[in-house]
CSV table of N, CA and C in Angstrom, one decimal:
chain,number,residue,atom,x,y,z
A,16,UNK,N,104.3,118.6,68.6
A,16,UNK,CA,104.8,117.3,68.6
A,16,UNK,C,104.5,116.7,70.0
A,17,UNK,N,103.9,115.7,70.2
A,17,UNK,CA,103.4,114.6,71.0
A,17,UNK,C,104.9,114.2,72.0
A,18,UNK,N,104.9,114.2,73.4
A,18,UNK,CA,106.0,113.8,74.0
A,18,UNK,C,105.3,112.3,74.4
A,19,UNK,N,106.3,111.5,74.4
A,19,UNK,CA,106.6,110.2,74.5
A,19,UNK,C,106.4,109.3,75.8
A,20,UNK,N,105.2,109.2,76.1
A,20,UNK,CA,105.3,109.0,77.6
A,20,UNK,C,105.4,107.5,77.5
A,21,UNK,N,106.1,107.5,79.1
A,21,UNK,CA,106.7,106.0,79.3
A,21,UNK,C,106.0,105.7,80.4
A,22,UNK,N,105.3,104.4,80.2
A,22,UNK,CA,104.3,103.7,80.8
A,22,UNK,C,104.3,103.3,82.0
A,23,UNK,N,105.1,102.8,82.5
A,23,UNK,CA,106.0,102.7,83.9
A,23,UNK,C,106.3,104.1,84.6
A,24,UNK,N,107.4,105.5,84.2
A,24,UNK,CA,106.8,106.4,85.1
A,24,UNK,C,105.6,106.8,84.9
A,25,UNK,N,104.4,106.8,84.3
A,25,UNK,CA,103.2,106.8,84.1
A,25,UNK,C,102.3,106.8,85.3
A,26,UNK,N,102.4,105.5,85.3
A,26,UNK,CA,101.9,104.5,86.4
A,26,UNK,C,102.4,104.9,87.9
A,27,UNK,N,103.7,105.1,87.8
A,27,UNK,CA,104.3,105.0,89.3
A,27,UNK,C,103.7,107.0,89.5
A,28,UNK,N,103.5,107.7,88.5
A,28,UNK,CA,103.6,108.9,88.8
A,28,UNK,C,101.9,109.2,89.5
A,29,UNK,N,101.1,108.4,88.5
A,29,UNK,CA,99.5,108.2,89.0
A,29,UNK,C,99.0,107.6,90.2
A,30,UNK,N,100.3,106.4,90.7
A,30,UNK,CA,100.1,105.8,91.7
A,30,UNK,C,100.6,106.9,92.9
A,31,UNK,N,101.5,107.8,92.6
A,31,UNK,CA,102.3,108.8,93.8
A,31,UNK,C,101.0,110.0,94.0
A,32,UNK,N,100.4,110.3,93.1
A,32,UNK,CA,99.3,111.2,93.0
A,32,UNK,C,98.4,110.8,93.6
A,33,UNK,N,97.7,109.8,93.4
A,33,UNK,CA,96.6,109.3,94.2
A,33,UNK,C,96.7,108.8,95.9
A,34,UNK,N,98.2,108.7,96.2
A,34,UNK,CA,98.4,108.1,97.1
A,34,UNK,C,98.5,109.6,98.1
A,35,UNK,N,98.8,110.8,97.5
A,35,UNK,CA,99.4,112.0,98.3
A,35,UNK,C,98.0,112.3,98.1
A,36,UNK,N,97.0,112.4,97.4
A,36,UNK,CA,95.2,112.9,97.7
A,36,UNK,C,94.7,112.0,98.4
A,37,UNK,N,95.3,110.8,98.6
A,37,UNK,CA,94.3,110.0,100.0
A,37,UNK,C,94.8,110.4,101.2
A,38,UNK,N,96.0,111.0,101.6
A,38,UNK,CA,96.8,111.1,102.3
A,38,UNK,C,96.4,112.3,102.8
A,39,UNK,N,96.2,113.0,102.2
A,39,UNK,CA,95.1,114.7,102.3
A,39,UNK,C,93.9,114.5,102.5
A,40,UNK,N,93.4,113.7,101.9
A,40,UNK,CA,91.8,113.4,102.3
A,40,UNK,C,91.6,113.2,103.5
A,41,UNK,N,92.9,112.1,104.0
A,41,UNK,CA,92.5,111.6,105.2
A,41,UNK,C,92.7,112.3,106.6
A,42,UNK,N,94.2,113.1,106.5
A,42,UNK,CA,94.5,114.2,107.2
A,42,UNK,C,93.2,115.3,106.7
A,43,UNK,N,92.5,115.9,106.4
A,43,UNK,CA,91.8,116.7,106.3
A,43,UNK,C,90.1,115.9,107.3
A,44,UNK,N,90.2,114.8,107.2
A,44,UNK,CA,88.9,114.0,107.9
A,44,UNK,C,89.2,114.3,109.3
A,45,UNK,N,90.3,114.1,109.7
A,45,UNK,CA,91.3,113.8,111.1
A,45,UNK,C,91.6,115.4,111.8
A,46,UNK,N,91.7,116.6,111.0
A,46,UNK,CA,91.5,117.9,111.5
A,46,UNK,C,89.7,118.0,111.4
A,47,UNK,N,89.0,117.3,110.7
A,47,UNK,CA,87.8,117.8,111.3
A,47,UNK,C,87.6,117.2,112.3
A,48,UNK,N,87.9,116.3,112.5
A,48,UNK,CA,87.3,115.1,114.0
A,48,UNK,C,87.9,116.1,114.9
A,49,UNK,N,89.2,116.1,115.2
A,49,UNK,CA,89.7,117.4,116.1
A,49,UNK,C,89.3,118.3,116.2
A,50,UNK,N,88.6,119.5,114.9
A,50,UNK,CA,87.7,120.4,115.5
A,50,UNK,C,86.7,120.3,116.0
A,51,UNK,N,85.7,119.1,116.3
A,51,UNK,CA,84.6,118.6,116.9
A,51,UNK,C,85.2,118.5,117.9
A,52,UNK,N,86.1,117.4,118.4
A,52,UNK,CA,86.7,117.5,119.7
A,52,UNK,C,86.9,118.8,120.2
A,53,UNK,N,87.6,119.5,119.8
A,53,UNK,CA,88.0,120.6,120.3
A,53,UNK,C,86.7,121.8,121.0
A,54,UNK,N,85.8,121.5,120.3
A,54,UNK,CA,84.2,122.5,120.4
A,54,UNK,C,83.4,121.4,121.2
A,55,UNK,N,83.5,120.7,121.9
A,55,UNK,CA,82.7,119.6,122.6
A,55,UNK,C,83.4,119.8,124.1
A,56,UNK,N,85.2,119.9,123.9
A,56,UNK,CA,85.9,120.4,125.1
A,56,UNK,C,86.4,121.5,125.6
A,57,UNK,N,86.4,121.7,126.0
A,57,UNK,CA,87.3,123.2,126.6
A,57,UNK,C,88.8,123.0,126.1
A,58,UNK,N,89.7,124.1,125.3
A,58,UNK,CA,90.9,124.0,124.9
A,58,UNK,C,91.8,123.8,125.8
A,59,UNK,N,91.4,124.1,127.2
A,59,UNK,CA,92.4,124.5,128.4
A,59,UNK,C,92.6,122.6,128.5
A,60,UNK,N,91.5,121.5,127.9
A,60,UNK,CA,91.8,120.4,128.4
A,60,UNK,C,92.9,119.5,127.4
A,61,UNK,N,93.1,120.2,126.3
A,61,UNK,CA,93.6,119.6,125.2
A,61,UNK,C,94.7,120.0,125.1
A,62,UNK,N,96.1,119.8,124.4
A,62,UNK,CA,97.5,120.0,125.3
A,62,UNK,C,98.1,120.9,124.1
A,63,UNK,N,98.5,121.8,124.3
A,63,UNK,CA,98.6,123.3,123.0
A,63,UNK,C,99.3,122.2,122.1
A,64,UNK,N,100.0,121.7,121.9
A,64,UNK,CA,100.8,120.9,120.6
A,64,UNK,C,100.1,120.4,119.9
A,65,UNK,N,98.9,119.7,120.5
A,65,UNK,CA,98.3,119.1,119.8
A,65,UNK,C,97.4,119.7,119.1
A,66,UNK,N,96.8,121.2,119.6
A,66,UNK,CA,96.2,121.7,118.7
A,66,UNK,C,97.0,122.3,118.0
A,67,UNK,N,98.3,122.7,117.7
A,67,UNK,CA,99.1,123.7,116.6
A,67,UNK,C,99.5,122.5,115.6
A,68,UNK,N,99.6,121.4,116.1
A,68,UNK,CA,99.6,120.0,115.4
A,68,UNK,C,98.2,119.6,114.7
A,69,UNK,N,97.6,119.7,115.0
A,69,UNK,CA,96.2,118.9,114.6
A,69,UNK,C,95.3,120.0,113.9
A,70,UNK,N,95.0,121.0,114.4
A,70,UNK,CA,94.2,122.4,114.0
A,70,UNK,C,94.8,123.7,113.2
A,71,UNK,N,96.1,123.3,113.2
A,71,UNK,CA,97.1,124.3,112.3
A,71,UNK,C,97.5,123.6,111.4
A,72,UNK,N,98.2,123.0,111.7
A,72,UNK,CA,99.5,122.7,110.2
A,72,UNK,C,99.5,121.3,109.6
A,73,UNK,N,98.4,120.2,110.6
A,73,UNK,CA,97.6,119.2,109.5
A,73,UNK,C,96.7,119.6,108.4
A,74,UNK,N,95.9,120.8,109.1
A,74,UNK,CA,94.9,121.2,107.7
A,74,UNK,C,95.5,121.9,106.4
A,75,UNK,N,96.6,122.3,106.6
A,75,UNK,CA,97.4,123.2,106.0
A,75,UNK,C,98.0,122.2,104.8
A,76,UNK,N,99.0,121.2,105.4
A,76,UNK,CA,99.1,120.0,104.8
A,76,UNK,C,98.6,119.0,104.1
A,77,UNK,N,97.5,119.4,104.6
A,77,UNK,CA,96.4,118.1,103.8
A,77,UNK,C,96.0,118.8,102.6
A,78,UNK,N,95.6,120.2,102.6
A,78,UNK,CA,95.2,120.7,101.6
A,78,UNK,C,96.7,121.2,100.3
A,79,UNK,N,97.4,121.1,100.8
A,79,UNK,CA,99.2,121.1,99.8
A,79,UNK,C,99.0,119.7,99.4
A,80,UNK,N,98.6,118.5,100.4
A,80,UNK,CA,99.0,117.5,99.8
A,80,UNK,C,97.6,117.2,98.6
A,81,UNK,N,96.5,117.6,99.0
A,81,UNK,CA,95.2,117.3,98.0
A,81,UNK,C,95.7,118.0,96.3
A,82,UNK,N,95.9,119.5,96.5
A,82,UNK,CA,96.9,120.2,95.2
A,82,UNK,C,98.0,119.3,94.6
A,83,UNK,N,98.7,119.0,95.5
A,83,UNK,CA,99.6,117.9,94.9
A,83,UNK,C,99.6,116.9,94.4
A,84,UNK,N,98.5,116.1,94.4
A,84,UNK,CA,97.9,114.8,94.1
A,84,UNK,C,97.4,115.3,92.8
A,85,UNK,N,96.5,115.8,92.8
A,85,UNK,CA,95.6,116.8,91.8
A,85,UNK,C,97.1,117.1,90.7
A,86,UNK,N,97.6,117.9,90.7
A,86,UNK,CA,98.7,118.2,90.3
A,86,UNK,C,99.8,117.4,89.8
A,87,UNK,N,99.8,116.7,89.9
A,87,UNK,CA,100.8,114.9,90.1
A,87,UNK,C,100.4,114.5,88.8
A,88,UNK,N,98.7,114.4,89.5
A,88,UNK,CA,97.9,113.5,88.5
A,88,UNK,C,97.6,114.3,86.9
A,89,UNK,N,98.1,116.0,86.7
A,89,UNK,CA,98.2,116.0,85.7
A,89,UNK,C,98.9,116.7,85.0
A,90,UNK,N,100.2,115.6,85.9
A,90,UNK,CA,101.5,115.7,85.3
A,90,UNK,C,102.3,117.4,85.1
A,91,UNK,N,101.5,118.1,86.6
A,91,UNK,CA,102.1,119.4,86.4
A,91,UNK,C,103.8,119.9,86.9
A,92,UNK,N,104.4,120.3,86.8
A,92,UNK,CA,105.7,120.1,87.3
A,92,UNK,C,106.1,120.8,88.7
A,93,UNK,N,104.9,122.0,88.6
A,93,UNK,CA,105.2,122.6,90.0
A,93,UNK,C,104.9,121.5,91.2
A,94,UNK,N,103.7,120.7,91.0
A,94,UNK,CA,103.1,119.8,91.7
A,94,UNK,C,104.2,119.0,92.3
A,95,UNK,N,105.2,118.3,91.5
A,95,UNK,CA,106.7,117.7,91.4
A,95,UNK,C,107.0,118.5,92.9
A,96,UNK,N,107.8,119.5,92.4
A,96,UNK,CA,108.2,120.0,92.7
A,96,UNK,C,108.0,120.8,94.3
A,97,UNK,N,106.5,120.8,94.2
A,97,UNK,CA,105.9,120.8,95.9
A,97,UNK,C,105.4,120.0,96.4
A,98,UNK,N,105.9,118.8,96.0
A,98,UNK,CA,105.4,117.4,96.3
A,98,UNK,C,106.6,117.2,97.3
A,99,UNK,N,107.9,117.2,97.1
A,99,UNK,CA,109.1,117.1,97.7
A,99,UNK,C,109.2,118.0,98.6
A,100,UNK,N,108.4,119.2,98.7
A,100,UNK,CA,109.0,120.0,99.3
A,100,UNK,C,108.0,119.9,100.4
A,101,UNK,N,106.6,119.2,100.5
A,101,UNK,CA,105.6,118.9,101.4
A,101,UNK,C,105.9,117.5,102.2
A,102,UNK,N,106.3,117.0,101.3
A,102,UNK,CA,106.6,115.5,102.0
A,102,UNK,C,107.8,116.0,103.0
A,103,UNK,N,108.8,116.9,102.9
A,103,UNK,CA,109.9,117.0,103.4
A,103,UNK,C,109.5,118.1,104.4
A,104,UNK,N,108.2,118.1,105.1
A,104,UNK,CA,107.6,119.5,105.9
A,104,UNK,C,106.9,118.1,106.7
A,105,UNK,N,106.2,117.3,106.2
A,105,UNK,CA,105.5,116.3,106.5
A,105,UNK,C,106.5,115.7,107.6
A,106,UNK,N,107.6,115.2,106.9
A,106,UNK,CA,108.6,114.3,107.6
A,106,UNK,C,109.2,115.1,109.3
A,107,UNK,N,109.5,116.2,108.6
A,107,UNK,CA,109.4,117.0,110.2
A,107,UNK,C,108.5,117.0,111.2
A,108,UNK,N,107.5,117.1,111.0
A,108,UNK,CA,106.0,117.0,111.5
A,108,UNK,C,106.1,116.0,112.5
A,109,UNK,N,106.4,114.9,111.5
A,109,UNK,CA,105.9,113.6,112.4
A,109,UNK,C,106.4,113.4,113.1
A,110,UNK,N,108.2,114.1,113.1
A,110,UNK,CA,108.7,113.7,114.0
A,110,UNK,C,109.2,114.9,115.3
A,111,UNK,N,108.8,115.3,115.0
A,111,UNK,CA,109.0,116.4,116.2
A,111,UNK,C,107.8,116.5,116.9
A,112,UNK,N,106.4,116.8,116.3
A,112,UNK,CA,104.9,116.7,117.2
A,112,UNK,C,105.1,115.7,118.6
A,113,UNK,N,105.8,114.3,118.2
A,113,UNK,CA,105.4,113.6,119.3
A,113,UNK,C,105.9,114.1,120.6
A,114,UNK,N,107.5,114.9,120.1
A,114,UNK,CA,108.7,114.9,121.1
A,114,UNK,C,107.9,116.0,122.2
A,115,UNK,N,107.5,117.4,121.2
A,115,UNK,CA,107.2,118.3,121.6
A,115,UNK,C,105.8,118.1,122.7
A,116,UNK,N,105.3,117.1,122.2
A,116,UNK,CA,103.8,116.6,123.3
A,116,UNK,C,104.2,116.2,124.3
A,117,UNK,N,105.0,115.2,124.4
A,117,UNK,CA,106.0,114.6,125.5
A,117,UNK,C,106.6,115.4,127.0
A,118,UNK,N,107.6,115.8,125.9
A,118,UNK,CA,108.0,117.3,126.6
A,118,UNK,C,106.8,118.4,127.8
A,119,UNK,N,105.8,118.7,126.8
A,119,UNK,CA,105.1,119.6,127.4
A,119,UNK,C,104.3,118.7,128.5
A,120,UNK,N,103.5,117.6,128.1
A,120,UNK,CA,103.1,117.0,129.6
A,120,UNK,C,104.4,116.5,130.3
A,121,UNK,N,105.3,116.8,130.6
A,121,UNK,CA,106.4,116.3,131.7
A,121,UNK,C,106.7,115.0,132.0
A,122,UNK,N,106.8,114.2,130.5
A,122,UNK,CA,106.9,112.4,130.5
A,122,UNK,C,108.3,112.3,131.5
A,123,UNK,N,108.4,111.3,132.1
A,123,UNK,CA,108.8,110.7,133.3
A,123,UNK,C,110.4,110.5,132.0
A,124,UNK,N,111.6,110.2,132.7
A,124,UNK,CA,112.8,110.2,132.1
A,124,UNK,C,112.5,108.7,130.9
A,125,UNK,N,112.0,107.6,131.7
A,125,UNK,CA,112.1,106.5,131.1
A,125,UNK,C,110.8,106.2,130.0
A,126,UNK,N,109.9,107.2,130.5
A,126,UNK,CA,108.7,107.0,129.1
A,126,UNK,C,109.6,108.0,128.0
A,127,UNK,N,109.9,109.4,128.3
A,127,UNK,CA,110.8,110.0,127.4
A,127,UNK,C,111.5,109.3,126.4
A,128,UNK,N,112.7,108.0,127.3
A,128,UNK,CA,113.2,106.9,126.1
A,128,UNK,C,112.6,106.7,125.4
A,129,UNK,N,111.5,105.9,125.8
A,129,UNK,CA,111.1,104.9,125.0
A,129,UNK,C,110.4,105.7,123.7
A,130,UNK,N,109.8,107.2,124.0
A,130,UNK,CA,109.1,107.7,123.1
A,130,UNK,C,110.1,108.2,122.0
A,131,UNK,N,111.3,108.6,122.7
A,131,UNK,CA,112.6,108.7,121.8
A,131,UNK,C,113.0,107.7,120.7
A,132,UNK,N,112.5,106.6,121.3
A,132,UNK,CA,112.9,105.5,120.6
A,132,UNK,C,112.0,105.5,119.5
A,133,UNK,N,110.7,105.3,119.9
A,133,UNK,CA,109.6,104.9,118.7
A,133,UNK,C,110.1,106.4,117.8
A,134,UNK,N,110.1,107.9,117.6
A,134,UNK,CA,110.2,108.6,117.2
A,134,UNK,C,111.1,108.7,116.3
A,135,UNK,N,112.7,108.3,116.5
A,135,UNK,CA,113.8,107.9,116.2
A,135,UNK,C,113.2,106.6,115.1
A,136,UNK,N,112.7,105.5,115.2
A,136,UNK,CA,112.5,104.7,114.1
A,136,UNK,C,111.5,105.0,113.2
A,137,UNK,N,110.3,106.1,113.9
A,137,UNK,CA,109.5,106.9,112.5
A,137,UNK,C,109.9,107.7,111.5
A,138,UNK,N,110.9,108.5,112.0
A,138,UNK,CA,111.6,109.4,111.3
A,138,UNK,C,112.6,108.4,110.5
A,139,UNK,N,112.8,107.5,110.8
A,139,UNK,CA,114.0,106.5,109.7
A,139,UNK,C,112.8,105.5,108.5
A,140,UNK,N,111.8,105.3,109.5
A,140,UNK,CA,110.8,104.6,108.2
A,140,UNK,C,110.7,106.1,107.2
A,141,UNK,N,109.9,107.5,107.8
A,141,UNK,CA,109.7,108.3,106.8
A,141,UNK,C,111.1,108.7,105.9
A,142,UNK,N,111.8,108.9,106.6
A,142,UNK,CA,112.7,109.1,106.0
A,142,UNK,C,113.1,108.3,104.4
A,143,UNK,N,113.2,106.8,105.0
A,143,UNK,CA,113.3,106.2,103.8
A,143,UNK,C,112.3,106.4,102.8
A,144,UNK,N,111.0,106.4,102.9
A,144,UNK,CA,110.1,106.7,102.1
A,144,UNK,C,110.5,108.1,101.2
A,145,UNK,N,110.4,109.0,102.0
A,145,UNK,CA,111.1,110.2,101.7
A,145,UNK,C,112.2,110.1,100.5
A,146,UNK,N,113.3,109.2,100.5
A,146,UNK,CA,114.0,109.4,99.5
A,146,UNK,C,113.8,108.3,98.7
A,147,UNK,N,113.0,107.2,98.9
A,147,UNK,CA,112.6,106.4,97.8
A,147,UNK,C,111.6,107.7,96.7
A,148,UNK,N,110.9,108.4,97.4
A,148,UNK,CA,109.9,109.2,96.6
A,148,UNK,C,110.2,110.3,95.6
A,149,UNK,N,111.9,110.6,96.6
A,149,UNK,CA,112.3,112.0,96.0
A,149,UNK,C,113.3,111.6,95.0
A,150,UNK,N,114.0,110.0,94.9
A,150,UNK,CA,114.5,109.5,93.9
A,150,UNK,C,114.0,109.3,92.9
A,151,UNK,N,112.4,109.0,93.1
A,151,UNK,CA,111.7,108.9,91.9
A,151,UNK,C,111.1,109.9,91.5
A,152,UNK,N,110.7,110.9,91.6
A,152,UNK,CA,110.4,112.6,91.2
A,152,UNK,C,111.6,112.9,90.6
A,153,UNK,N,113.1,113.0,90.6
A,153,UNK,CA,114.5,113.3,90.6
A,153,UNK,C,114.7,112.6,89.5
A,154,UNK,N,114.1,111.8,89.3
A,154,UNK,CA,115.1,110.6,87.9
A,154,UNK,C,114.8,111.5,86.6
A,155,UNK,N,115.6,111.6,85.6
A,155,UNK,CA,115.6,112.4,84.6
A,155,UNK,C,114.4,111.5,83.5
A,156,UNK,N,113.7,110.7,83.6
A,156,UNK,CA,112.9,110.1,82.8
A,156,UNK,C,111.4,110.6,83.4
A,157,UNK,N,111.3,110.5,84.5
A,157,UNK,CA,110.2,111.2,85.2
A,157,UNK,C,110.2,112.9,85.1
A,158,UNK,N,111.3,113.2,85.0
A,158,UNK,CA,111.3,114.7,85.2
A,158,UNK,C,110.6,115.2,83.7
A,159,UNK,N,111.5,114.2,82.7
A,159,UNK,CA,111.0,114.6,81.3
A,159,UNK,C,109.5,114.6,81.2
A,160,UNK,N,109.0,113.6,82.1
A,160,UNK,CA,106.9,113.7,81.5
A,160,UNK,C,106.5,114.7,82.2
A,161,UNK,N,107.3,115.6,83.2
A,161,UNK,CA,106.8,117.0,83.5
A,161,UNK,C,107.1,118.0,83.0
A,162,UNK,N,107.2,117.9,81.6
A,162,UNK,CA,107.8,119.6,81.1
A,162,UNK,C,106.5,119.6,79.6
């Protein structure tokens, strides 16, 4: 028997899929620009964060997020399911990389603020995204087109 899909999670689920494979595509463009940088300069000039940030755990990410799109897009449920659990690896990311870069070049007390600050309002934009996304993965109408 034929399950009943509803056109609206449909849409919103194909729009969340395509949007988490651009989102991988693009992080995956952005770890190779970095490894060119990185093989053009010497590593001693590039600041360790940014390569365990940029050369580790973006490539890693981009490729969870490309599966996950892929996966989204056909309506697999694990995909769901490590869709929330990447975005919620993601959200950490973004907001700890900057502190930790900060930190390690020895920003001055008052650049520290202010980078506190912008980091502090990134983590509340992702955040919110974050549970707009994970409310809509979560709703028992969506959950049903993945089984």
């Amino acid at each position: 028997m034929e399950k009943k899909r509803s056109v609206g999670v449909i849409i919103g689920v194909i729009l969340l899929g395509l949007v988490l494979l651009l989102i991988g595509i693009t992080g995956s463009r952005i770890s190779y620009s970095f490894f060119l940088l990185i093989s053009r300069n010497p590593p001693s000039s590039i600041l360790r964060t940014d390569i365990i940030g940029n050369a580790i755990i973006l490539p890693i990410l981009s490729i969870f997020l490309i599966v996950c799109g892929i996966g989204l897009l056909a309506l697999k449920n694990w995909a769901r399911k490590l869709s929330l659990l990447i975005l919620l690896i993601l959200l950490v990311d973004v907001s700890i990389m900057p502190l930790l870069n900060a930190i390690s070049v020895g920003c001055s007390s008052d650049k520290l603020g202010m980078l506190l600050r912008g980091i502090i309002s990134t983590f509340f934009y992702y955040l919110f995204l974050y549970i707009l996304i994970a409310f809509f993965l979560t709703r028992p109408k969506v959950k049903e087109q993945f089984r």
